[in-house]
Coordinates of N, CA and C in Angstrom, one line a residue:
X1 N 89.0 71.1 110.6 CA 89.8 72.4 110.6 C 90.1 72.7 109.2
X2 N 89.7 74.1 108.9 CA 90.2 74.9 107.3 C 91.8 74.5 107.0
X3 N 91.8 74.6 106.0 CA 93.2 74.7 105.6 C 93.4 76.1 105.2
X4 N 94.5 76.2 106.3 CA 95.5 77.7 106.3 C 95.7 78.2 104.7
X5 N 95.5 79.5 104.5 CA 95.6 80.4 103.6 C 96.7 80.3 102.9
X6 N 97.3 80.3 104.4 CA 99.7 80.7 104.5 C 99.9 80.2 105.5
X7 N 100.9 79.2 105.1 CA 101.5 78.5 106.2 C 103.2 78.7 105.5
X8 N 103.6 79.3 106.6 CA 105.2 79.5 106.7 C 105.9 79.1 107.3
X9 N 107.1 78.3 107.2 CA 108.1 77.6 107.8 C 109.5 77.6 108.0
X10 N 110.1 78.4 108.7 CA 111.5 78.3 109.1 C 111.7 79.0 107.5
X11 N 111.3 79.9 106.8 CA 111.8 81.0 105.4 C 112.9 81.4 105.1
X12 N 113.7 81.5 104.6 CA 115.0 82.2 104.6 C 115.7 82.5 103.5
X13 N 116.2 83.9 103.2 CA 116.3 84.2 101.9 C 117.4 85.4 101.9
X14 N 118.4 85.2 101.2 CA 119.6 86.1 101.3 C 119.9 86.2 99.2
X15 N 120.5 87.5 98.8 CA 120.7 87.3 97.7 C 122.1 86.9 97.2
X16 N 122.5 86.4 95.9 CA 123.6 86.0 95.6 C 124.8 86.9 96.1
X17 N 125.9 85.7 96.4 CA 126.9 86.5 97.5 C 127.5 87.4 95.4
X18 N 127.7 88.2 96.0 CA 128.5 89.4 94.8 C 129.8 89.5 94.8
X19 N 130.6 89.5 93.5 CA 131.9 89.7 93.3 C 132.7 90.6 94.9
X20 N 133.6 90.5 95.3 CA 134.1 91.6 96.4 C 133.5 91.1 97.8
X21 N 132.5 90.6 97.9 CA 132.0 89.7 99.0 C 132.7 88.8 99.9
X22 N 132.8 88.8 100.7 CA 133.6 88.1 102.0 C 133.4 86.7 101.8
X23 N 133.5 85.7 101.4 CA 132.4 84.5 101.1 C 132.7 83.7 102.5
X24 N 133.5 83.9 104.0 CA 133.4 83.5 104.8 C 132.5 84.5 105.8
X25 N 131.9 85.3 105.5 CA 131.4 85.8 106.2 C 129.9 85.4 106.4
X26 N 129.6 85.6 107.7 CA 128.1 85.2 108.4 C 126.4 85.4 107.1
X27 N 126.1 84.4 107.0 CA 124.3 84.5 106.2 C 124.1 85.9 106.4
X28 N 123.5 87.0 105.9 CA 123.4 87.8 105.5 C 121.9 88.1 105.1
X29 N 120.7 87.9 105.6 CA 119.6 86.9 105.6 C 118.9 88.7 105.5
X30 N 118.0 88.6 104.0 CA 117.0 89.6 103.7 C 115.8 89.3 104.1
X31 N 115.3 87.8 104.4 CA 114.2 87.5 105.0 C 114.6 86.1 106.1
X32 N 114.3 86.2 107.2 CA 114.5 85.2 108.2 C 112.9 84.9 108.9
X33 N 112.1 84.0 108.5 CA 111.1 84.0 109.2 C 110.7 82.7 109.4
X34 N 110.6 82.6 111.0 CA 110.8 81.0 111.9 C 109.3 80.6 111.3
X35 N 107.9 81.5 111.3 CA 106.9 80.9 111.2 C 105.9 81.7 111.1
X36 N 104.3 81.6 110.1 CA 103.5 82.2 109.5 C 102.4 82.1 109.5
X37 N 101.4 81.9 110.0 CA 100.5 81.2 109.7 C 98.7 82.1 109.5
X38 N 98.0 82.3 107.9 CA 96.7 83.0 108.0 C 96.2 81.9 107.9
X39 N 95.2 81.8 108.4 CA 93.8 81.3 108.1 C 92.8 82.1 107.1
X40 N 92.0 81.6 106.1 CA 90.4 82.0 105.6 C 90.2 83.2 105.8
X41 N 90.7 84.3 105.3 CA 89.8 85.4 105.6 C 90.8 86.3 106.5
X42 N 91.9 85.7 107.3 CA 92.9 86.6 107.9 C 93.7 87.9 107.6
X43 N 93.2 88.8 108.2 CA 94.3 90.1 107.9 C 95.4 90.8 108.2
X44 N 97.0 90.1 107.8 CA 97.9 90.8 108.4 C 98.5 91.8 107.6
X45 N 99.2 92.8 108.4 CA 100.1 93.8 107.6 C 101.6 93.8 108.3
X46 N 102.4 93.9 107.3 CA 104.2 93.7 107.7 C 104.7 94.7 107.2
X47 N 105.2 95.6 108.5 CA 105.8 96.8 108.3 C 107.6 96.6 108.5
X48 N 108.2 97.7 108.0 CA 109.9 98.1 108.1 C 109.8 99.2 107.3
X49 N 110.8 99.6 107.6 CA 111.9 100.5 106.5 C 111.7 100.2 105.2
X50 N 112.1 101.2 104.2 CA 112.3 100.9 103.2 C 113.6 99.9 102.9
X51 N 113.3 98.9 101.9 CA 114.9 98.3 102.1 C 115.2 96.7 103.0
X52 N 114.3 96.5 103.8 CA 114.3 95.3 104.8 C 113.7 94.1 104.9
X53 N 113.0 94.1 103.6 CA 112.4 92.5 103.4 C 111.0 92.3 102.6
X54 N 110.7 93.5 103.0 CA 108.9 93.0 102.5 C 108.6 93.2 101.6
X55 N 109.2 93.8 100.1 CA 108.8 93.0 98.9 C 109.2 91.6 98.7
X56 N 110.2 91.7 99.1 CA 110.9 89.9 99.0 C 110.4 89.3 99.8
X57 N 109.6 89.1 100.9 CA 108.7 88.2 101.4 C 107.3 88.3 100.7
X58 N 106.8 89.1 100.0 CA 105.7 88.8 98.9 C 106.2 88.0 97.6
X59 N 107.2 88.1 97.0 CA 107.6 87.4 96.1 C 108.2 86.0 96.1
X60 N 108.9 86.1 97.7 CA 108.7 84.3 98.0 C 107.1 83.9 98.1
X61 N 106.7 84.6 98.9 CA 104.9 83.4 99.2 C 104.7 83.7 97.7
X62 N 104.5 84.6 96.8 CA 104.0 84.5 95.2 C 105.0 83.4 94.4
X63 N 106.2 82.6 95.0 CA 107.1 82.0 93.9 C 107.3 82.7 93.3
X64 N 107.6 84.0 93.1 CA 108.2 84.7 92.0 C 110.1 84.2 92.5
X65 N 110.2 84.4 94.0 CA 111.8 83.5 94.2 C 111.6 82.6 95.1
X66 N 113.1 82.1 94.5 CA 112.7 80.6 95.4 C 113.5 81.2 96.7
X67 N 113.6 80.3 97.7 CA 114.0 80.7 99.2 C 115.4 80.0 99.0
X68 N 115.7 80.3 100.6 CA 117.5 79.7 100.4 C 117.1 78.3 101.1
X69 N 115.6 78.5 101.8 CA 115.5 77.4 103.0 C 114.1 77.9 103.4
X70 N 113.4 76.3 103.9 CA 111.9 77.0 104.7 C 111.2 76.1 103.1
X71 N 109.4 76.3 104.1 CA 108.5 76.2 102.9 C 107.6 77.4 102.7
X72 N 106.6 77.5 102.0 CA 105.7 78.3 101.8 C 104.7 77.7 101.3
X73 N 103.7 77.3 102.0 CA 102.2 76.3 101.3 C 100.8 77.9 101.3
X74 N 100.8 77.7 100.3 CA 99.2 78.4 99.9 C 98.3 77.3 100.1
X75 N 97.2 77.7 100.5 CA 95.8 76.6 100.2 C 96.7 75.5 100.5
X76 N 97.7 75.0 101.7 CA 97.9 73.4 101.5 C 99.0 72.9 100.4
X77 N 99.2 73.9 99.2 CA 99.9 73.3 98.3 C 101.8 74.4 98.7
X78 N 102.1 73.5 98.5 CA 104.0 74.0 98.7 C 104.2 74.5 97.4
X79 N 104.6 75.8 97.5 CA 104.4 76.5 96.1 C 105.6 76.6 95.2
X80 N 107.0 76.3 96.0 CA 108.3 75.9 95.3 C 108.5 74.6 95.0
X81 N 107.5 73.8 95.2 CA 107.7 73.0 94.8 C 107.0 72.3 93.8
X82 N 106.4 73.5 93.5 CA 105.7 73.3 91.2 C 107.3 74.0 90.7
X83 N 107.0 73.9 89.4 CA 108.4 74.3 88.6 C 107.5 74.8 87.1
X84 N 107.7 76.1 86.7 CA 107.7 76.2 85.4 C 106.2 76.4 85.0
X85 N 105.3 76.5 84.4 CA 104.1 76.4 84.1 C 103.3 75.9 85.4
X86 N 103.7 75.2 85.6 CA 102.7 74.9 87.1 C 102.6 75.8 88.2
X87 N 103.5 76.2 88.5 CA 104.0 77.2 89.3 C 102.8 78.6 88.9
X88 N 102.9 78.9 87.9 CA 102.8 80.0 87.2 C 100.6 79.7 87.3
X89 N 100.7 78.8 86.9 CA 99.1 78.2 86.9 C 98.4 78.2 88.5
X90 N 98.9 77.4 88.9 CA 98.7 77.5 90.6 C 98.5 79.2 91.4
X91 N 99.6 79.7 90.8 CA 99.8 81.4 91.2 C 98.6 82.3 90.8
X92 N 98.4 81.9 89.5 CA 96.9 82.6 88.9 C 95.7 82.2 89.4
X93 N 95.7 80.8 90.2 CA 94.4 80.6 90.6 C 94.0 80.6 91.8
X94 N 95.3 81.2 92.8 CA 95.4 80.8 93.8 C 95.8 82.1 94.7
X95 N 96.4 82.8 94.1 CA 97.0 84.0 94.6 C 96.7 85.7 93.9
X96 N 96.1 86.8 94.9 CA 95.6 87.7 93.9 C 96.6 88.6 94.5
X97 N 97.2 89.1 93.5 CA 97.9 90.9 93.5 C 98.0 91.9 93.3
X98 N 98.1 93.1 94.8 CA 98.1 94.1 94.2 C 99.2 95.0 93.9
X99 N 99.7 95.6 93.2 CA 101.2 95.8 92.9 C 100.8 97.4 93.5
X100 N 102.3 97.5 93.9 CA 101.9 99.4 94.2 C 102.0 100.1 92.5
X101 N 102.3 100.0 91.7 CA 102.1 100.6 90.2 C 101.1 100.3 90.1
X102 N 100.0 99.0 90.0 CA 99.2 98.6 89.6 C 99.5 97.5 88.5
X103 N 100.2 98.0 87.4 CA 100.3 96.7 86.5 C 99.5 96.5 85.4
X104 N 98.9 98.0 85.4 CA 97.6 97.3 84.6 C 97.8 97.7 83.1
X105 N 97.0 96.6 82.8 CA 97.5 96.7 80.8 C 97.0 97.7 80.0
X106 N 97.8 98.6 79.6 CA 97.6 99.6 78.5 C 97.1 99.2 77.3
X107 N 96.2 99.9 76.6 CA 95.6 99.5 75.7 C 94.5 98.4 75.6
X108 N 94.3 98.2 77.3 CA 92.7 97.0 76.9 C 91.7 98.2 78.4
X109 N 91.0 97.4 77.8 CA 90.0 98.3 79.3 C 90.0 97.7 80.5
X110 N 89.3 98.4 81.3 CA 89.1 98.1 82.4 C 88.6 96.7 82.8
X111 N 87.3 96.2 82.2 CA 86.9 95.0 81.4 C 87.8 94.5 81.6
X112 N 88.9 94.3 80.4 CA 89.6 93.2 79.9 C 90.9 93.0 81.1
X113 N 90.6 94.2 81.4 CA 92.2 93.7 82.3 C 91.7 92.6 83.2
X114 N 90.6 92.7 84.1 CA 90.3 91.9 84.9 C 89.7 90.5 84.5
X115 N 89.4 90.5 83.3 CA 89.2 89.5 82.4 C 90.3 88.5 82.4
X116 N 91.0 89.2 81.9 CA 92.6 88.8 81.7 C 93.2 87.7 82.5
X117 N 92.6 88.7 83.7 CA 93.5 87.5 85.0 C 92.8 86.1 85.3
X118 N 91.6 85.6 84.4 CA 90.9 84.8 84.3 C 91.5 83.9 83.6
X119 N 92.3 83.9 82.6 CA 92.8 83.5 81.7 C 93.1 81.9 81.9
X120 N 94.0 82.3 83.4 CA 94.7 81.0 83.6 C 93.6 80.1 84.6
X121 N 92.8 80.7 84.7 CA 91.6 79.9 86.2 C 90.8 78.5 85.3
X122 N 89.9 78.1 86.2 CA 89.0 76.9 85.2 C 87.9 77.6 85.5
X123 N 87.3 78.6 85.5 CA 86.3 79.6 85.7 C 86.2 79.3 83.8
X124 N 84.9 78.8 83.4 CA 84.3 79.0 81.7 C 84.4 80.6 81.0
X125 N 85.0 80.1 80.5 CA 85.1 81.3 79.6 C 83.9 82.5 79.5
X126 N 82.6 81.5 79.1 CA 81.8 82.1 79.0 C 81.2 83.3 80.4
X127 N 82.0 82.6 81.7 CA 81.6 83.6 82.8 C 82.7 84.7 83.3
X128 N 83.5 84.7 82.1 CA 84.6 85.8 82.1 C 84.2 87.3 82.5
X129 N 83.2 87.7 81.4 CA 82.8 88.7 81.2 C 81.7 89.4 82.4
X130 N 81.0 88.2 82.2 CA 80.0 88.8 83.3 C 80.4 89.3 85.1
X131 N 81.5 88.4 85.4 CA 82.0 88.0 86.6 C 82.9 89.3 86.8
X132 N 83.7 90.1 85.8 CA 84.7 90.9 85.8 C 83.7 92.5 85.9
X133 N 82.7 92.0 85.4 CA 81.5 93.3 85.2 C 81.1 93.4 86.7
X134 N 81.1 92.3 87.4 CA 79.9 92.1 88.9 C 81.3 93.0 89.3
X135 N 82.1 92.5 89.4 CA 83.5 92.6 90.4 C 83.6 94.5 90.7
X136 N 84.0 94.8 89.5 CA 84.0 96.3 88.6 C 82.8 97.1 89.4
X137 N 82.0 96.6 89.6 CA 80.4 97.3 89.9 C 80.4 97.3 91.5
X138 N 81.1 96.4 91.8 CA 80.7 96.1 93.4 C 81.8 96.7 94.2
X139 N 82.9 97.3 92.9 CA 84.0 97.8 94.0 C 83.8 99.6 93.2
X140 N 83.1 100.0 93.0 CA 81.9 101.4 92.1 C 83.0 102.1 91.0
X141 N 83.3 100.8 90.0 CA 83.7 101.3 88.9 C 82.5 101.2 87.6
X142 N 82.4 102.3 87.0 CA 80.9 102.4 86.0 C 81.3 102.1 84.6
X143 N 82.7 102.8 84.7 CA 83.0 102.9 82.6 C 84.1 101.9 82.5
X144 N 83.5 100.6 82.5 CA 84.1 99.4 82.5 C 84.9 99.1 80.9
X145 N 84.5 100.1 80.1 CA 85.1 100.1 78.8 C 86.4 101.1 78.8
X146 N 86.4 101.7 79.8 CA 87.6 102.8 79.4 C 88.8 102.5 80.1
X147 N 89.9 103.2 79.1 CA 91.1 102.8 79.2 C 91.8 102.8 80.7
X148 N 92.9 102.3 81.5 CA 93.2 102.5 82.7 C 93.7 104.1 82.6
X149 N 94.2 104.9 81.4 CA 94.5 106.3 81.3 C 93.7 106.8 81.8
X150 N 92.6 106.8 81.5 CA 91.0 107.5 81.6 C 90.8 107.7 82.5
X151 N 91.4 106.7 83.6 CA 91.0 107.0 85.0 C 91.8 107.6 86.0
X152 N 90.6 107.9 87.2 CA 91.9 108.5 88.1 C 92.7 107.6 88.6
X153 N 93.7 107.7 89.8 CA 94.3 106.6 90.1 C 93.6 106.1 91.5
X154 N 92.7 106.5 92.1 CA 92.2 106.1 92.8 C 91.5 105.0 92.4
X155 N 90.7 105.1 90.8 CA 90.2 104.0 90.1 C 90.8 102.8 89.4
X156 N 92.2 102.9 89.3 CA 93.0 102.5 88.8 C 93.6 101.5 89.6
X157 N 93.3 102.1 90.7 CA 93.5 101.3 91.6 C 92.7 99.7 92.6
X158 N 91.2 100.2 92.1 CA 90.1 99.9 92.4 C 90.1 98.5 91.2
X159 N 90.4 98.9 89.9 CA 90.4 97.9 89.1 C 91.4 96.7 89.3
X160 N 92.6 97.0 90.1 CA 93.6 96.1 90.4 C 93.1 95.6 91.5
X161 N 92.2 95.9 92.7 CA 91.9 95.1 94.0 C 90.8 94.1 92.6
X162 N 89.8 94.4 91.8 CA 88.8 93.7 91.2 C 89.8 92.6 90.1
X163 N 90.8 92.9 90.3 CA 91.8 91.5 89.1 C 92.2 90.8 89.7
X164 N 92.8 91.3 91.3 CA 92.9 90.6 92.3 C 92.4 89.4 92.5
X165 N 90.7 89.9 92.8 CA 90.2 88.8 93.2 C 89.5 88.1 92.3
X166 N 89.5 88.1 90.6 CA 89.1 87.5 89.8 C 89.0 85.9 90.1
X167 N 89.6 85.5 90.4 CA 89.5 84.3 90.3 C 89.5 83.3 91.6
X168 N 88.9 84.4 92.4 CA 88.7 84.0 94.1 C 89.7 83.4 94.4
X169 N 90.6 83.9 94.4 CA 91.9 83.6 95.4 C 91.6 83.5 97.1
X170 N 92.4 81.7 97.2 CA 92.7 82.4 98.8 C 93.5 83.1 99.4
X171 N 93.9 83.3 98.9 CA 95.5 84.8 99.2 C 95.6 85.8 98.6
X172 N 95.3 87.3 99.4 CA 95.4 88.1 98.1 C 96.9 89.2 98.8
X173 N 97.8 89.5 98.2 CA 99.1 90.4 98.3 C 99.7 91.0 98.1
X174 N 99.3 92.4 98.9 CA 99.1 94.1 98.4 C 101.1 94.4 98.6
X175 N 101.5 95.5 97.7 CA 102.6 95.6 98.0 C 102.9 97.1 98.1
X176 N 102.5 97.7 99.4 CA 102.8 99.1 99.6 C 101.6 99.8 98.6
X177 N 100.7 99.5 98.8 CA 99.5 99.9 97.8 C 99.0 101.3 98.1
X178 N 99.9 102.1 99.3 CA 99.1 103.2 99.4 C 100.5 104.5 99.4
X179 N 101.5 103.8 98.5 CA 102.8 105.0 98.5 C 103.0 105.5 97.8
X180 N 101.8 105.8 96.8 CA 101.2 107.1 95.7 C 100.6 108.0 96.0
X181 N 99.6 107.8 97.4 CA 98.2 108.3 97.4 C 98.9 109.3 98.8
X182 N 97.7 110.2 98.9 CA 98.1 111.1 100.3 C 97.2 110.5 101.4
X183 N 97.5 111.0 102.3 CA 96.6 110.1 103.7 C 95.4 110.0 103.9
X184 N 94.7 110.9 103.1 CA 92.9 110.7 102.9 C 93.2 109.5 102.3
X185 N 93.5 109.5 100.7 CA 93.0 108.7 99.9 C 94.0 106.7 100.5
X186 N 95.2 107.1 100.7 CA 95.7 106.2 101.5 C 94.9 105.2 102.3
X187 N 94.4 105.6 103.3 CA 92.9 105.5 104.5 C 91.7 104.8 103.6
X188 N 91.2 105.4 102.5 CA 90.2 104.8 101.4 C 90.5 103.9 100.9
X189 N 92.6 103.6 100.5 CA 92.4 102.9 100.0 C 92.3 101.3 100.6
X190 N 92.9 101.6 101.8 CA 93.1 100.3 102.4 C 91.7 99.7 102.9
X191 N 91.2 101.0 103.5 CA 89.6 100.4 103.7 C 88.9 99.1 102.4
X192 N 89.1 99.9 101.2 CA 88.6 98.9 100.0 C 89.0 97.9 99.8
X193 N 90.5 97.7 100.8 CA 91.1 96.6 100.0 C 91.0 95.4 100.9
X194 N 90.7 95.8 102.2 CA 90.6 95.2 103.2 C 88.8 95.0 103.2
X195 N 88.3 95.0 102.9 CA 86.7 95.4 102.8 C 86.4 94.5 101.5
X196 N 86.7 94.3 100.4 CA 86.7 93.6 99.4 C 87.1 92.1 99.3
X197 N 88.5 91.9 100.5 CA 89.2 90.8 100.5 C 88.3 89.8 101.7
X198 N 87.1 90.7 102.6 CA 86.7 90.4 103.5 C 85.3 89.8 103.2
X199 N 84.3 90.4 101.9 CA 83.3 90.0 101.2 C 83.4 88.5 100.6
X200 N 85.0 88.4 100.0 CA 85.4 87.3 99.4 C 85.7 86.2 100.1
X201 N 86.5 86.3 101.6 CA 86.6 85.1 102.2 C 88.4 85.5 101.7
X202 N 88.9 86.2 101.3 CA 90.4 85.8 100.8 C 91.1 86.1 101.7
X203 N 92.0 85.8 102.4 CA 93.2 86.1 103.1 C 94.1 87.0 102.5
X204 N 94.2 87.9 103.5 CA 95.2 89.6 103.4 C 96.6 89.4 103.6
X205 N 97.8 89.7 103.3 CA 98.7 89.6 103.5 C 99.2 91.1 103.2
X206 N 99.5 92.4 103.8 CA 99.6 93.6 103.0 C 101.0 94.3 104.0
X207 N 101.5 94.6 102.7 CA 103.4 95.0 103.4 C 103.4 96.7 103.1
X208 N 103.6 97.7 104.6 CA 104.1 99.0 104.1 C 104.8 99.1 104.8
X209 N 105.3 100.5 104.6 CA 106.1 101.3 105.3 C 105.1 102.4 106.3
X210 N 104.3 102.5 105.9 CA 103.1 103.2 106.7 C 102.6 103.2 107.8
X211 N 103.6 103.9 108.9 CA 102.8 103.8 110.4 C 101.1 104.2 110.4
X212 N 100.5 104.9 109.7 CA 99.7 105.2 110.2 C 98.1 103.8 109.4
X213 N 98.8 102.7 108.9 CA 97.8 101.9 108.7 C 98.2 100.9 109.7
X214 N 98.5 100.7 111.1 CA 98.4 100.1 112.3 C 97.7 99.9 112.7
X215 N 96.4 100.8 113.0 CA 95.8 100.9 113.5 C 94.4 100.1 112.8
X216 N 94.9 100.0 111.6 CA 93.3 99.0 111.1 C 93.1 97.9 110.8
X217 N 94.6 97.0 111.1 CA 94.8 95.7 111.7 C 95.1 95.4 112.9
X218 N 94.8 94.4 113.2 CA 94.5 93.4 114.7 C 96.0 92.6 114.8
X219 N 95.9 92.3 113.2 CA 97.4 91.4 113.2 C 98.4 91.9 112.7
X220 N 99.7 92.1 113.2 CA 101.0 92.9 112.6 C 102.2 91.9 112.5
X221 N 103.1 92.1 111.9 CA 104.5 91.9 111.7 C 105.3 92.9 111.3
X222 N 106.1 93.1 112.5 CA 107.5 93.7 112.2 C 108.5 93.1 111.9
X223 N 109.0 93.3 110.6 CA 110.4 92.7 110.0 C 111.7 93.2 110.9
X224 N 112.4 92.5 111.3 CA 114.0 93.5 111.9 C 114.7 93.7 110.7
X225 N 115.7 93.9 111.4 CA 116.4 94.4 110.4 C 117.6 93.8 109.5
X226 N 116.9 93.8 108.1 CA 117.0 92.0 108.1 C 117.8 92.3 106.5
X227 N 118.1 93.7 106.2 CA 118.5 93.8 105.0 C 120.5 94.2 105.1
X228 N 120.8 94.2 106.2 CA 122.4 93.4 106.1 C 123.0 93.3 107.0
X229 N 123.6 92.5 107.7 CA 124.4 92.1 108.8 C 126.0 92.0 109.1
X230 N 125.8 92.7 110.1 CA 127.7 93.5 110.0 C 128.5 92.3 109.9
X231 N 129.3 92.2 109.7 CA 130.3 90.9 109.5 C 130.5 90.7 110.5
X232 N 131.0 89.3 111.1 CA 130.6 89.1 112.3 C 130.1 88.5 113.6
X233 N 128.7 89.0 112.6 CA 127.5 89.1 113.9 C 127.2 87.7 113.6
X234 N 127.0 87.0 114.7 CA 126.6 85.2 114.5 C 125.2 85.4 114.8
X235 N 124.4 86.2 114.4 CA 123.0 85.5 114.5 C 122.3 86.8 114.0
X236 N 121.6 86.1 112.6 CA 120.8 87.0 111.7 C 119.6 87.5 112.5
X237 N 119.2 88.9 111.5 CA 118.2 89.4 112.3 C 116.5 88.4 112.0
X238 N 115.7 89.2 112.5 CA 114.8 88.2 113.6 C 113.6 89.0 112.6
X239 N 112.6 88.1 112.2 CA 111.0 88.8 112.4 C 110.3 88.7 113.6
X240 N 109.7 89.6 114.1 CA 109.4 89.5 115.2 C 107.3 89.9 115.2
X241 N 106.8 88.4 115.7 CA 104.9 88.7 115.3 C 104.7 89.8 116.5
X242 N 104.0 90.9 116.0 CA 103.2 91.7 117.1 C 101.9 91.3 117.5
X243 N 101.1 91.8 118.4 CA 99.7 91.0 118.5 C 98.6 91.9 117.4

């Protein structure tokens, strides 16, 4: 049997209680999730409100934060439980993102951005160049020299799924990637990104607010309502798997 993509465990994640704060008052829980699990190549999407959890469940599975409680294993490895440089190394070689800004570096090209994200991989140097050129080509970007200005955002976009997957990640983790674009290009974009992550073998993980990208996943999660809990209430809100 493969080893799971994402494996999720009993998650749980509230932010620091704040000055004026009840401090006897009930967990307050921005992410509550009993359990997770992609496999190789799996595609799910996690929908809510704005406000309810799902950038902060991308940034726990990325270790960008730590959890209050729960694990989070990428590829097999428990990701809070690197610290520091490791953390940070493991994330580059292991996890690809797409940011809804994009992210991408001003002042280097298209080239180099995707280059870039090579940096921290054990991919030779020498196959930096060539590999970021295939990537660029295969997702139909041509002027691999020009600035991310230069482009539209549709392509701008296109170069962030191709940084993504630089370094063949098995996880890759879109974050509302289509709350720029209008509903044609929206529709395009998820197609590519879902289409690209599928060539590669990488596991999807992609969070909107977008009813109308339901329909082009198999696997869903709806977040409850998980961004504050009336004082109270003895039992935090719930993620709930759809089929």
């Amino acid at each position: 049997m493969s080893t799971p993509a994402l494996a999720i465990s009993d998650l749980k994640y509230r932010y620091p209680v704040r000055r004026g704060d009840d401090p006897g008052a009930p967990p307050s829980w921005v992410v509550d999730l009993p359990a997770l699990t992609l496999e190789p190549g799996a595609q799910l999407l996690v929908t809510a409100p704005s406000g309810r959890g799902k950038s902060t469940l991308l940034y726990l599975v990325a270790g960008l934060l730590d959890p209050a409680g729960g694990s989070v294993r990428v590829a097999g490895q428990d990701i809070h439980a690197l610290r520091g440089p490791a953390r940070d190394r493991f994330r580059g070689r292991h996890v690809g993102m797409i940011f809804q800004t994009f992210n991408l570096l001003h002042g280097f090209s298209a080239l180099e951005n995707v280059m870039a994200a090579m940096m921290v991989s054990d991919i030779p140097a020498r196959e930096h160049r060539p590999r970021a050129a295939e990537l660029l080509s295969t997702l139909g970007i041509v002027r691999h020299a020009a600035d991310p200005d230069a482009l539209s955002v549709g392509q701008q976009q296109r170069v962030a799924v191709a940084r993504a997957l630089a370094c063949a990640p098995e996880l890759v983790l879109a974050d509302e990637p289509t709350a720029s674009l209008d509903p044609e290009n929206a529709a395009a974009a998820v197609a590519l990104i879902q289409e690209a992550c599928g060539r590669r073998g990488a596991a999807l993980l992609l969070v909107s607010h977008d009813p109308a990208l339901l329909p082009r996943f198999e696997r869903r999660l709806v977040l409850g309502a998980v961004a504050s809990a009336a004082p109270g209430a003895g039992r935090p809100a719930e993620a709930t798997p759809r089929p």
